[in-house]
Coordinates of C-alpha atoms in Angstrom, one line a residue:
Chain A
X1 CA 70.4 -49.1 -36.5
X2 CA 68.5 -47.0 -39.0
X3 CA 68.3 -43.3 -37.9
X4 CA 65.5 -41.1 -39.4
X5 CA 66.6 -37.5 -39.5
X6 CA 63.7 -35.5 -38.6
X7 CA 65.0 -31.7 -38.3
X8 CA 62.2 -29.5 -37.3
X9 CA 61.8 -26.1 -38.6
X10 CA 63.8 -23.5 -36.5
X11 CA 66.6 -26.0 -35.3
X12 CA 70.2 -24.9 -34.9
X13 CA 71.7 -24.4 -38.4
X14 CA 74.9 -23.4 -36.6
X15 CA 75.4 -26.8 -34.7
X16 CA 77.9 -27.8 -37.2
X17 CA 80.5 -24.8 -36.4
X18 CA 79.8 -24.5 -32.6
X19 CA 81.5 -27.2 -30.6
X20 CA 79.6 -29.2 -28.2
X21 CA 80.2 -28.4 -24.6
X22 CA 79.4 -32.1 -23.4
X23 CA 80.1 -35.1 -25.2
X24 CA 78.8 -38.5 -24.5
X25 CA 80.2 -40.9 -26.7
X26 CA 79.2 -44.5 -26.8
X27 CA 78.7 -44.8 -22.9
X28 CA 77.9 -48.0 -21.2
X29 CA 77.4 -47.7 -17.5
X30 CA 77.3 -50.7 -15.0
X31 CA 76.7 -50.9 -11.2
X32 CA 76.7 -53.7 -8.9
X33 CA 73.8 -54.5 -6.3
X34 CA 74.3 -57.3 -3.8
X35 CA 73.5 -60.0 -6.3
X36 CA 73.3 -58.6 -9.9
X37 CA 75.4 -56.6 -12.3
X38 CA 73.2 -54.1 -13.6
X39 CA 73.6 -52.6 -17.1
X40 CA 72.2 -49.1 -16.7
X41 CA 73.0 -47.7 -20.1
X42 CA 74.3 -49.4 -23.2
X43 CA 76.4 -47.3 -25.8
X44 CA 74.5 -44.1 -25.2
X45 CA 75.7 -41.1 -27.1
X46 CA 74.7 -37.3 -27.5
X47 CA 76.1 -34.0 -27.6
X48 CA 75.1 -31.2 -25.6
X49 CA 75.6 -27.6 -26.9
X50 CA 76.0 -24.3 -24.9
X51 CA 72.7 -22.9 -23.8
X52 CA 71.1 -26.2 -24.3
X53 CA 68.2 -27.1 -22.0
X54 CA 69.0 -30.7 -22.6
X55 CA 66.5 -33.3 -21.2
X56 CA 67.1 -36.9 -20.6
X57 CA 63.7 -38.4 -20.7
X58 CA 62.7 -42.1 -20.3
X59 CA 60.7 -44.4 -18.0
X60 CA 62.2 -45.8 -14.6
X61 CA 64.8 -48.2 -15.6
X62 CA 66.4 -46.4 -18.5
X63 CA 69.4 -45.1 -16.7
X64 CA 68.8 -41.6 -17.0
X65 CA 69.9 -40.8 -13.4
X66 CA 73.0 -43.0 -13.7
X67 CA 73.8 -41.4 -16.7
X68 CA 73.7 -38.1 -15.1
X69 CA 76.0 -39.5 -12.0
X70 CA 78.4 -40.7 -14.8
X71 CA 78.5 -37.1 -16.2
X72 CA 78.8 -35.7 -12.6
X73 CA 81.9 -37.9 -12.1
X74 CA 80.5 -40.2 -9.6
X75 CA 80.7 -43.3 -11.9
X76 CA 83.2 -44.2 -14.5
X77 CA 81.8 -45.8 -17.9
X78 CA 82.9 -49.4 -18.6
X79 CA 83.0 -48.5 -22.3
X80 CA 83.0 -45.2 -24.0
X81 CA 83.9 -41.7 -22.9
X82 CA 82.2 -38.7 -21.6
X83 CA 84.0 -35.4 -22.3
X84 CA 83.5 -31.8 -21.0
X85 CA 84.9 -29.2 -23.2
X86 CA 87.1 -31.9 -25.0
X87 CA 88.6 -33.0 -21.5
X88 CA 87.6 -36.6 -20.3
X89 CA 85.8 -36.6 -17.1
X90 CA 87.2 -38.6 -14.2
X91 CA 86.1 -37.1 -10.9
X92 CA 83.3 -35.0 -9.4
X93 CA 84.1 -31.4 -9.7
X94 CA 82.6 -28.0 -9.3
X95 CA 82.6 -27.5 -13.1
X96 CA 79.6 -29.8 -13.3
X97 CA 77.2 -28.9 -10.3
X98 CA 74.4 -31.4 -9.5
X99 CA 70.9 -30.5 -8.2
X100 CA 69.2 -33.5 -6.7
X101 CA 65.6 -34.7 -6.3
X102 CA 66.2 -35.0 -2.6
X103 CA 65.4 -32.2 -0.2
X104 CA 68.2 -33.1 2.2
X105 CA 70.8 -31.8 -0.6
X106 CA 71.1 -28.7 1.7
X107 CA 73.6 -28.8 4.4
X108 CA 71.1 -28.6 7.4
X109 CA 73.9 -26.9 9.5
X110 CA 74.2 -24.0 7.2
X111 CA 71.7 -21.3 6.5
X112 CA 70.3 -20.6 2.9
X113 CA 73.4 -18.0 2.4
X114 CA 76.1 -20.1 4.0
X115 CA 75.0 -23.1 1.8
X116 CA 75.9 -21.1 -1.2
X117 CA 78.9 -19.3 0.1
X118 CA 80.1 -22.8 1.3
X119 CA 79.8 -24.0 -2.2
X120 CA 81.5 -20.9 -3.7
X121 CA 84.4 -21.1 -1.3
X122 CA 84.9 -25.0 -1.3
X123 CA 84.5 -25.2 -5.0
X124 CA 87.3 -22.8 -5.4
X125 CA 84.9 -20.1 -7.2
X126 CA 86.2 -17.5 -5.0
X127 CA 88.4 -17.2 -1.8
X128 CA 87.1 -14.0 -0.6
X129 CA 84.4 -14.1 1.9
X130 CA 82.8 -10.7 1.0
X131 CA 82.6 -11.4 -2.6
X132 CA 81.1 -14.8 -1.8
X133 CA 78.3 -13.1 0.2
X134 CA 77.6 -10.6 -2.8
X135 CA 77.2 -13.7 -5.4
X136 CA 75.2 -15.7 -2.9
X137 CA 72.8 -12.7 -2.2
X138 CA 72.6 -12.0 -6.0
X139 CA 71.3 -15.6 -6.7
X140 CA 69.2 -15.7 -3.5
X141 CA 67.4 -12.6 -4.9
X142 CA 67.1 -14.4 -8.3
X143 CA 65.1 -17.3 -6.7
X144 CA 63.1 -14.8 -4.7
X145 CA 64.4 -15.9 -1.5
X146 CA 65.7 -12.6 -0.1
X147 CA 63.9 -12.7 3.1
X148 CA 65.0 -16.1 4.0
X149 CA 69.0 -15.6 3.5
X150 CA 69.7 -16.3 7.1
X151 CA 67.1 -19.2 7.5
X152 CA 68.3 -22.8 8.3
X153 CA 67.0 -25.3 5.6
X154 CA 64.6 -27.1 7.9
X155 CA 62.4 -24.0 8.3
X156 CA 61.9 -24.0 4.5
X157 CA 59.3 -25.8 2.4
X158 CA 60.1 -28.3 -0.3
X159 CA 60.0 -25.9 -3.1
X160 CA 62.1 -23.3 -1.4
X161 CA 64.8 -25.8 -0.7
X162 CA 64.8 -26.8 -4.3
X163 CA 65.2 -23.0 -5.1
X164 CA 68.1 -22.6 -2.7
X165 CA 69.6 -25.7 -4.4
X166 CA 69.2 -24.3 -7.8
X167 CA 70.5 -21.1 -6.6
X168 CA 73.5 -22.8 -5.4
X169 CA 74.1 -24.7 -8.4
X170 CA 73.8 -21.5 -10.6
X171 CA 76.0 -19.3 -8.3
X172 CA 78.7 -21.8 -9.3
X173 CA 78.4 -20.8 -12.8
X174 CA 79.4 -24.3 -14.0
X175 CA 79.9 -25.4 -17.6
X176 CA 76.7 -27.5 -17.4
X177 CA 74.2 -27.7 -14.5
X178 CA 73.0 -31.2 -13.8
X179 CA 69.4 -31.6 -12.5
X180 CA 68.2 -34.9 -11.6
X181 CA 64.3 -34.9 -11.4
X182 CA 64.5 -31.8 -9.2
X183 CA 60.8 -31.1 -9.1
X184 CA 59.7 -34.6 -8.9
X185 CA 59.1 -34.5 -5.1
X186 CA 57.0 -31.2 -5.2
X187 CA 53.2 -30.9 -5.5
X188 CA 51.9 -30.1 -8.9
X189 CA 51.3 -26.2 -8.4
X190 CA 54.8 -25.9 -7.0
X191 CA 56.1 -27.9 -9.6
X192 CA 54.5 -25.8 -12.4
X193 CA 55.8 -22.5 -10.6
X194 CA 59.3 -24.0 -10.5
X195 CA 59.3 -24.8 -14.2
X196 CA 58.3 -21.2 -15.0
X197 CA 61.0 -19.8 -12.7
X198 CA 63.8 -22.2 -14.2
X199 CA 62.9 -21.1 -17.6
X200 CA 62.7 -17.3 -16.6
X201 CA 66.3 -17.8 -15.2
X202 CA 67.4 -19.5 -18.2
X203 CA 66.2 -16.4 -20.2
X204 CA 68.5 -14.2 -18.0
X205 CA 71.8 -16.0 -18.5
X206 CA 71.3 -18.9 -21.1
X207 CA 73.0 -21.5 -18.7
X208 CA 73.7 -24.9 -20.1
X209 CA 71.4 -27.3 -18.3
X210 CA 71.1 -31.1 -18.3
X211 CA 67.7 -32.1 -17.0
X212 CA 66.5 -35.5 -16.0
X213 CA 62.8 -36.3 -16.0
X214 CA 60.3 -39.0 -16.4
X215 CA 57.4 -36.6 -17.4
X216 CA 56.9 -36.2 -21.1
X217 CA 55.0 -33.0 -20.3
X218 CA 57.8 -31.5 -18.1
X219 CA 60.4 -32.5 -20.8
X220 CA 58.5 -30.6 -23.4
X221 CA 58.0 -27.5 -21.2
X222 CA 61.6 -27.1 -19.8
X223 CA 63.7 -28.8 -22.5
X224 CA 65.0 -27.4 -25.7
X225 CA 66.1 -30.9 -26.8
X226 CA 65.1 -34.0 -25.7
X227 CA 66.9 -37.4 -25.8
X228 CA 64.3 -40.1 -25.3
X229 CA 65.8 -43.3 -23.7
X230 CA 64.3 -47.0 -23.8
X231 CA 64.6 -49.0 -20.7
X232 CA 66.5 -52.2 -19.7
X233 CA 69.2 -51.1 -20.3
X234 CA 69.0 -47.4 -21.4
X235 CA 69.6 -46.8 -24.9
X236 CA 68.9 -43.9 -27.3
X237 CA 65.6 -44.0 -28.8
X238 CA 65.3 -40.4 -30.4
X239 CA 66.5 -36.9 -30.0
X240 CA 63.9 -34.4 -30.5
X241 CA 63.4 -30.6 -30.5
X242 CA 61.2 -29.0 -27.9
X243 CA 62.6 -25.3 -28.0
X244 CA 59.4 -24.0 -29.5
X245 CA 57.1 -25.5 -26.7
X246 CA 56.5 -24.2 -23.2
X247 CA 53.5 -23.8 -20.8
X248 CA 51.5 -21.6 -23.3
X249 CA 51.3 -24.5 -25.7
X250 CA 50.3 -27.2 -23.3
X251 CA 47.1 -28.9 -24.4
X252 CA 47.4 -27.4 -28.0
X253 CA 47.7 -29.6 -30.9
X254 CA 51.5 -29.3 -31.6
X255 CA 52.3 -29.9 -28.2
X256 CA 50.0 -32.9 -27.9
X257 CA 51.2 -34.5 -31.0
X258 CA 54.7 -34.4 -29.7
X259 CA 53.6 -35.7 -26.3
X260 CA 51.6 -38.7 -28.2
X261 CA 54.7 -39.4 -30.3
X262 CA 56.9 -40.0 -27.2
X263 CA 54.3 -41.6 -25.3
X264 CA 54.1 -44.0 -28.3
X265 CA 57.8 -44.7 -28.2
X266 CA 57.8 -45.4 -24.5
X267 CA 54.6 -47.3 -24.6
X268 CA 56.1 -49.8 -27.0
X269 CA 58.9 -50.4 -24.4
X270 CA 56.4 -50.7 -21.7
X271 CA 54.9 -53.8 -23.3
X272 CA 58.4 -55.2 -23.7
X273 CA 59.1 -54.3 -20.0
X274 CA 55.9 -56.4 -19.0
X275 CA 57.0 -59.3 -21.0
X276 CA 60.2 -59.3 -19.5
X277 CA 58.8 -59.3 -16.0
X278 CA 56.5 -62.0 -16.9
X279 CA 59.4 -64.0 -18.2
X280 CA 61.3 -63.3 -15.1
X281 CA 58.4 -64.5 -12.9
X282 CA 57.8 -67.8 -15.0
Chain B
X1 CA 28.5 -62.6 -16.3
X2 CA 27.2 -59.6 -18.2
X3 CA 23.9 -59.7 -16.4
X4 CA 25.2 -59.9 -12.9
X5 CA 27.4 -57.0 -13.4
X6 CA 24.5 -54.9 -14.9
X7 CA 22.5 -56.0 -11.9
X8 CA 25.3 -54.9 -9.8
X9 CA 25.6 -51.6 -11.5
X10 CA 22.0 -50.9 -11.0
X11 CA 22.2 -50.8 -7.3
X12 CA 25.3 -48.6 -7.0
X13 CA 24.5 -45.2 -5.7
X14 CA 24.1 -42.5 -8.7
X15 CA 25.8 -39.4 -8.7
X16 CA 23.9 -36.3 -7.4
X17 CA 24.6 -33.4 -9.8
X18 CA 24.0 -30.0 -7.9
X19 CA 24.2 -26.4 -8.9
X20 CA 27.6 -24.8 -8.9
X21 CA 28.2 -21.6 -6.7
X22 CA 30.9 -18.9 -6.1
X23 CA 31.0 -16.6 -3.1
X24 CA 31.7 -13.0 -3.9
X25 CA 32.6 -12.3 -0.3
X26 CA 33.4 -14.5 2.6
X27 CA 32.2 -13.6 6.1
X28 CA 34.3 -13.1 9.2
X29 CA 34.8 -16.4 11.1
X30 CA 33.0 -16.3 14.3
X31 CA 35.1 -18.7 16.5
X32 CA 37.0 -15.6 18.3
X33 CA 41.0 -15.3 17.9
X34 CA 42.6 -17.7 15.7
X35 CA 45.5 -18.1 18.0
X36 CA 44.2 -17.7 21.7
X37 CA 46.7 -17.8 24.7
X38 CA 46.6 -20.7 26.9
X39 CA 45.6 -20.0 30.5
X40 CA 48.5 -19.2 33.1
X41 CA 48.3 -22.6 34.8
X42 CA 48.6 -24.5 31.4
X43 CA 51.6 -22.6 30.5
X44 CA 53.3 -23.0 33.6
X45 CA 52.6 -26.7 33.5
X46 CA 54.0 -26.8 29.9
X47 CA 57.4 -25.9 31.2
X48 CA 59.6 -28.9 31.3
X49 CA 61.4 -27.9 34.4
X50 CA 58.5 -27.4 36.4
X51 CA 57.1 -30.8 35.8
X52 CA 60.5 -32.2 36.7
X53 CA 60.9 -30.1 40.0
X54 CA 57.3 -31.4 41.1
X55 CA 58.5 -35.1 40.6
X56 CA 61.8 -34.4 42.5
X57 CA 59.9 -32.7 45.4
X58 CA 57.3 -35.6 45.6
X59 CA 60.3 -38.0 45.9
X60 CA 62.0 -36.1 48.6
X61 CA 58.8 -35.5 50.6
X62 CA 58.2 -39.5 50.3
X63 CA 61.6 -40.0 51.6
X64 CA 61.2 -37.4 54.4
X65 CA 57.8 -38.6 55.5
X66 CA 58.9 -42.3 55.4
X67 CA 62.1 -41.7 57.7
X68 CA 60.1 -39.4 60.1
X69 CA 56.9 -41.3 60.2
X70 CA 58.4 -44.7 60.9
X71 CA 61.2 -43.4 62.6
X72 CA 63.8 -45.2 60.7
X73 CA 67.1 -46.0 62.1
X74 CA 69.4 -43.0 60.9
X75 CA 72.4 -45.5 60.4
X76 CA 70.4 -47.1 57.6
X77 CA 68.5 -44.4 56.0
X78 CA 69.0 -40.8 57.4
X79 CA 66.2 -38.2 57.0
X80 CA 66.6 -36.2 53.9
X81 CA 67.0 -32.9 55.7
X82 CA 70.0 -34.4 57.7
X83 CA 71.6 -35.9 54.5
X84 CA 71.1 -32.6 52.9
X85 CA 72.7 -30.6 55.8
X86 CA 75.6 -33.1 55.7
X87 CA 76.1 -32.1 51.9
X88 CA 75.8 -28.3 52.7
X89 CA 78.3 -28.9 55.6
X90 CA 80.8 -31.0 53.6
X91 CA 80.7 -28.5 50.6
X92 CA 81.1 -25.4 52.5
X93 CA 82.9 -26.3 55.7
X94 CA 84.5 -29.5 54.9
X95 CA 86.9 -30.8 51.8
X96 CA 84.1 -32.1 49.7
X97 CA 84.7 -29.4 47.1
X98 CA 88.4 -30.3 46.8
X99 CA 87.5 -34.1 46.5
X100 CA 84.9 -33.2 43.7
X101 CA 87.7 -31.0 41.8
X102 CA 90.0 -34.0 42.4
X103 CA 87.4 -36.4 40.7
X104 CA 86.6 -34.0 38.0
X105 CA 90.0 -33.1 37.0
X106 CA 90.9 -36.9 36.5
X107 CA 87.6 -37.3 34.7
X108 CA 88.2 -34.5 32.2
X109 CA 91.8 -36.0 31.5
X110 CA 90.4 -39.4 31.0
X111 CA 87.4 -38.2 28.9
X112 CA 89.6 -35.9 26.8
X113 CA 92.2 -38.7 26.1
X114 CA 89.4 -41.0 25.3
X115 CA 87.9 -38.5 22.6
X116 CA 91.2 -37.9 21.1
X117 CA 91.8 -41.7 20.7
X118 CA 88.4 -42.3 19.3
X119 CA 88.9 -39.5 16.7
X120 CA 92.2 -41.1 15.6
X121 CA 90.3 -44.5 15.5
X122 CA 87.4 -42.8 13.4
X123 CA 89.7 -41.1 10.9
X124 CA 91.4 -44.4 10.2
X125 CA 88.0 -46.0 9.7
X126 CA 86.9 -43.5 7.4
X127 CA 90.2 -43.8 5.4
X128 CA 90.1 -47.5 4.7
X129 CA 88.0 -50.6 5.2
X130 CA 90.5 -52.3 7.5
X131 CA 90.2 -49.5 10.1
X132 CA 86.2 -49.9 9.8
X133 CA 86.4 -53.7 10.3
X134 CA 88.8 -53.0 13.4
X135 CA 86.2 -50.5 14.9
X136 CA 83.4 -52.8 14.4
X137 CA 85.3 -55.8 16.0
X138 CA 87.1 -53.8 18.7
X139 CA 83.8 -52.2 19.9
X140 CA 82.0 -55.6 19.8
X141 CA 84.7 -57.0 22.1
X142 CA 85.4 -54.2 24.4
X143 CA 82.2 -52.3 24.5
X144 CA 80.4 -55.0 26.8
X145 CA 83.6 -55.2 29.0
X146 CA 82.9 -53.1 32.2
X147 CA 85.9 -50.8 32.7
X148 CA 85.9 -51.8 36.6
X149 CA 86.9 -55.2 35.2
X150 CA 90.0 -53.7 33.8
X151 CA 91.0 -52.1 37.3
X152 CA 93.1 -54.8 38.5
X153 CA 95.3 -55.1 35.3
X154 CA 95.4 -51.4 35.4
X155 CA 96.7 -51.3 39.0
X156 CA 99.2 -53.9 38.1
X157 CA 100.5 -52.0 35.0
X158 CA 100.3 -48.3 36.1
X159 CA 100.3 -48.5 39.8
X160 CA 97.9 -47.0 42.4
X161 CA 97.2 -43.4 40.9
X162 CA 96.0 -41.2 38.6
X163 CA 97.5 -43.3 35.6
X164 CA 95.4 -46.2 36.4
X165 CA 92.1 -44.1 36.6
X166 CA 92.8 -42.5 33.3
X167 CA 93.4 -45.8 31.6
X168 CA 90.0 -47.1 32.9
X169 CA 88.4 -43.9 31.9
X170 CA 89.7 -44.1 28.2
X171 CA 88.5 -47.6 28.0
X172 CA 85.0 -46.6 29.1
X173 CA 84.8 -43.4 26.7
X174 CA 86.8 -44.8 23.7
X175 CA 84.4 -47.6 22.5
X176 CA 81.1 -45.8 23.3
X177 CA 82.1 -42.7 21.3
X178 CA 83.8 -44.6 18.5
X179 CA 80.8 -46.8 17.9
X180 CA 78.4 -44.2 17.8
X181 CA 80.4 -41.8 15.6
X182 CA 81.2 -44.5 13.4
X183 CA 77.5 -45.4 13.1
X184 CA 76.6 -41.7 12.6
X185 CA 79.3 -41.5 9.6
X186 CA 77.7 -44.4 8.0
X187 CA 74.3 -43.0 8.2
X188 CA 75.0 -39.8 6.4
X189 CA 72.9 -39.6 3.4
X190 CA 74.3 -40.5 -0.2
X191 CA 73.1 -37.1 -1.3
X192 CA 75.1 -35.2 1.3
X193 CA 78.1 -37.2 0.5
X194 CA 77.8 -36.5 -3.2
X195 CA 77.2 -32.7 -2.7
X196 CA 80.5 -32.8 -0.6
X197 CA 82.3 -34.5 -3.4
X198 CA 80.6 -32.1 -6.0
X199 CA 82.3 -29.1 -4.5
X200 CA 85.7 -30.8 -4.4
X201 CA 85.8 -32.0 -0.8
X202 CA 87.8 -35.0 0.0
X203 CA 90.0 -36.4 2.8
X204 CA 90.3 -34.8 6.1
X205 CA 88.4 -31.6 4.7
X206 CA 85.5 -33.9 3.8
X207 CA 85.4 -35.7 7.2
X208 CA 85.5 -32.2 8.9
X209 CA 83.1 -30.2 6.4
X210 CA 80.5 -33.0 5.8
X211 CA 80.6 -36.1 7.7
X212 CA 81.2 -34.5 11.3
X213 CA 78.4 -31.9 11.0
X214 CA 75.9 -34.4 9.2
X215 CA 76.7 -37.0 11.9
X216 CA 76.8 -34.6 15.0
X217 CA 73.6 -36.0 16.7
X218 CA 75.1 -39.5 16.7
X219 CA 78.4 -38.0 18.0
X220 CA 76.8 -35.9 20.8
X221 CA 74.9 -39.2 22.1
X222 CA 78.0 -41.1 21.9
X223 CA 79.6 -38.3 23.9
X224 CA 76.9 -38.1 26.4
X225 CA 76.9 -42.1 26.7
X226 CA 80.6 -42.0 27.3
X227 CA 80.4 -39.3 29.8
X228 CA 78.0 -41.2 31.9
X229 CA 80.1 -44.5 31.5
X230 CA 83.3 -42.4 32.7
X231 CA 81.6 -40.9 35.6
X232 CA 80.3 -44.2 36.8
X233 CA 83.6 -45.8 36.3
X234 CA 85.7 -43.1 38.1
X235 CA 83.4 -43.2 41.2
X236 CA 83.5 -47.1 41.1
X237 CA 87.4 -47.0 40.9
X238 CA 87.8 -44.5 43.5
X239 CA 85.8 -46.8 45.9
X240 CA 88.2 -49.5 45.2
X241 CA 91.6 -47.9 45.7
X242 CA 90.9 -44.3 46.9
X243 CA 91.7 -45.8 50.3
X244 CA 95.3 -46.7 49.5
X245 CA 96.1 -43.6 47.5
X246 CA 97.1 -40.5 49.2
X247 CA 94.5 -38.0 47.9
X248 CA 91.1 -39.1 47.3
X249 CA 88.1 -38.0 45.3
X250 CA 84.4 -38.1 45.5
X251 CA 84.2 -42.0 45.5
X252 CA 86.9 -41.9 48.4
X253 CA 84.7 -39.6 50.4
X254 CA 81.6 -42.0 50.1
X255 CA 83.9 -44.8 51.0
X256 CA 85.4 -42.9 53.9
X257 CA 81.8 -41.7 55.2
X258 CA 80.7 -45.4 55.3
X259 CA 83.6 -46.5 57.0
X260 CA 83.0 -44.0 59.8
X261 CA 79.4 -45.2 59.7
X262 CA 78.3 -41.5 58.7
X263 CA 75.5 -42.6 56.3
X264 CA 74.4 -39.1 56.0
X265 CA 77.8 -38.4 54.5
X266 CA 77.4 -41.4 51.9
X267 CA 74.1 -39.8 50.8
X268 CA 75.8 -36.1 50.6
X269 CA 78.4 -37.9 48.4
X270 CA 75.7 -39.5 46.3
X271 CA 73.8 -36.2 45.9
X272 CA 77.0 -34.6 44.8
X273 CA 77.6 -37.3 42.2
X274 CA 73.7 -36.8 41.1
X275 CA 74.1 -33.3 41.0
X276 CA 77.2 -33.1 38.8
X277 CA 75.4 -35.6 36.5
X278 CA 72.6 -33.6 36.1
X279 CA 74.4 -30.3 35.4
X280 CA 76.6 -31.8 32.6
X281 CA 73.6 -33.6 30.9
X282 CA 71.2 -30.5 31.4
X283 CA 73.4 -27.4 31.2
X284 CA 76.4 -28.4 29.1
X285 CA 75.3 -30.9 26.7
X286 CA 71.7 -29.6 26.6
X287 CA 73.3 -26.1 25.6
X288 CA 75.5 -27.6 22.9
X289 CA 72.4 -29.4 21.3
X290 CA 70.4 -26.1 21.3
X291 CA 73.2 -24.4 19.6
X292 CA 73.6 -27.0 17.0
X293 CA 71.4 -30.0 16.1
X294 CA 68.2 -28.4 17.5
X295 CA 68.8 -25.2 15.8
X296 CA 69.5 -27.0 12.5
X297 CA 66.5 -29.3 12.9
X298 CA 68.3 -32.6 13.0
X299 CA 67.1 -33.3 16.5
X300 CA 63.8 -32.0 17.9

């Protein structure tokens, strides 16, 4: 496999000395449906460094969500290993908090604040009720939901629910925050707003986040480093830098070039995918 | 081919390009208040209880009119007023209140035992697949079996007394509650399950903190069905052998009244059964629902 090194200006020269926080090493993930054994990813490998906004980007069927579930500990790789701070992952745990796309990820029987304190206390972040309350309020303020602390989730809009889920995830201060297309079910305006807020939150604390999306634009805006995956099964296609791109660059030449480049990579696979489907039908 | 498509294009409507505009100030809407209060009659009619009370009064009026108007034989169908007075008399001057208490006491014991047993079954079913298979099979076998049909066996095994009643009550509660709780657990969304495991919950804490609250609508529905089954079973069972045991309950009161040709007493007993059913359904269960699943938006 020929690898073309394409180090953009302003990369991380210190990458050699700093240890990666998360190491995915030749991971093959498979799951069973009623009739098939599906290989979701094949020998995928990458490193996530502290403070990375690491994006897994690819079309549907590239196994990016499955990969995230593997990192979260819900699935075991059939080949390879996933290591967090050098320790192999075996089970789900509060050191890797998941934020889902689904709005029902909040416990409907808990208020906004209780959802966060529930996570803090069961995730062994703190045993002290007052301290849990303080941490919860701090993060509720951060996501601008101060007035909704005692509201039940069903009273909130989709965007507000995702904000609570993000606040809950961040309050846990996990080694890595795992976000599985968290804005995909939102309307375009809310999504834009949420992307900006997420970047703002990152500016505050430089947390490490692993973000799954199928939108090239979102990947470039949100991510600092992008892993492009090809589908059926998911394999690493490229790893690109995007730390220099954000909302302000959208539509500009540099942004559009990267966008086009990724589009071409994925488009090549799309033709292949169509051929496979045609072959399946034949 | 190309000529036909161009001809087709000619007949398509053209875009009408109009000038743009932007308003500097928007005038006040003239429809009156944005939110106008409904009229008093409309608001009263929107109260559930009012509409239900009207239905109830209509039924009572029809009964009274029929019995008075056609002068129906009181032994067959006494007037509503007479039946109601009989209930009042039995409650405040007779021993109906003790009979109700006797029935309710047995019912609570049987209901509680049924709930406890179904909790044990459910825990077993969540712990392993064999338990889950057992619940599916046992509910398929026993749920259609009327509890009353087990009464002869119960009397054979436990004699004529409270133990037999409790046995049939457990049978009527256990399967209904176990079945709907089990279904409720199975329908808990994958996302909530993953959230629970993400925060380190497993075993009994996972069941108590994730599965039970998430499946509460189903659990409450099962408990309501179980309660209704148990209540019916108890009254039926008391009709069968209330006569041969020393102290009787509400079913025995109905049986006794009919033996004494006091049809208004039979109706008084039936009223008591209905009233208790309504109170439990609309006061006890309704309030639990309002404080939990309704408040959480899991049921409207």
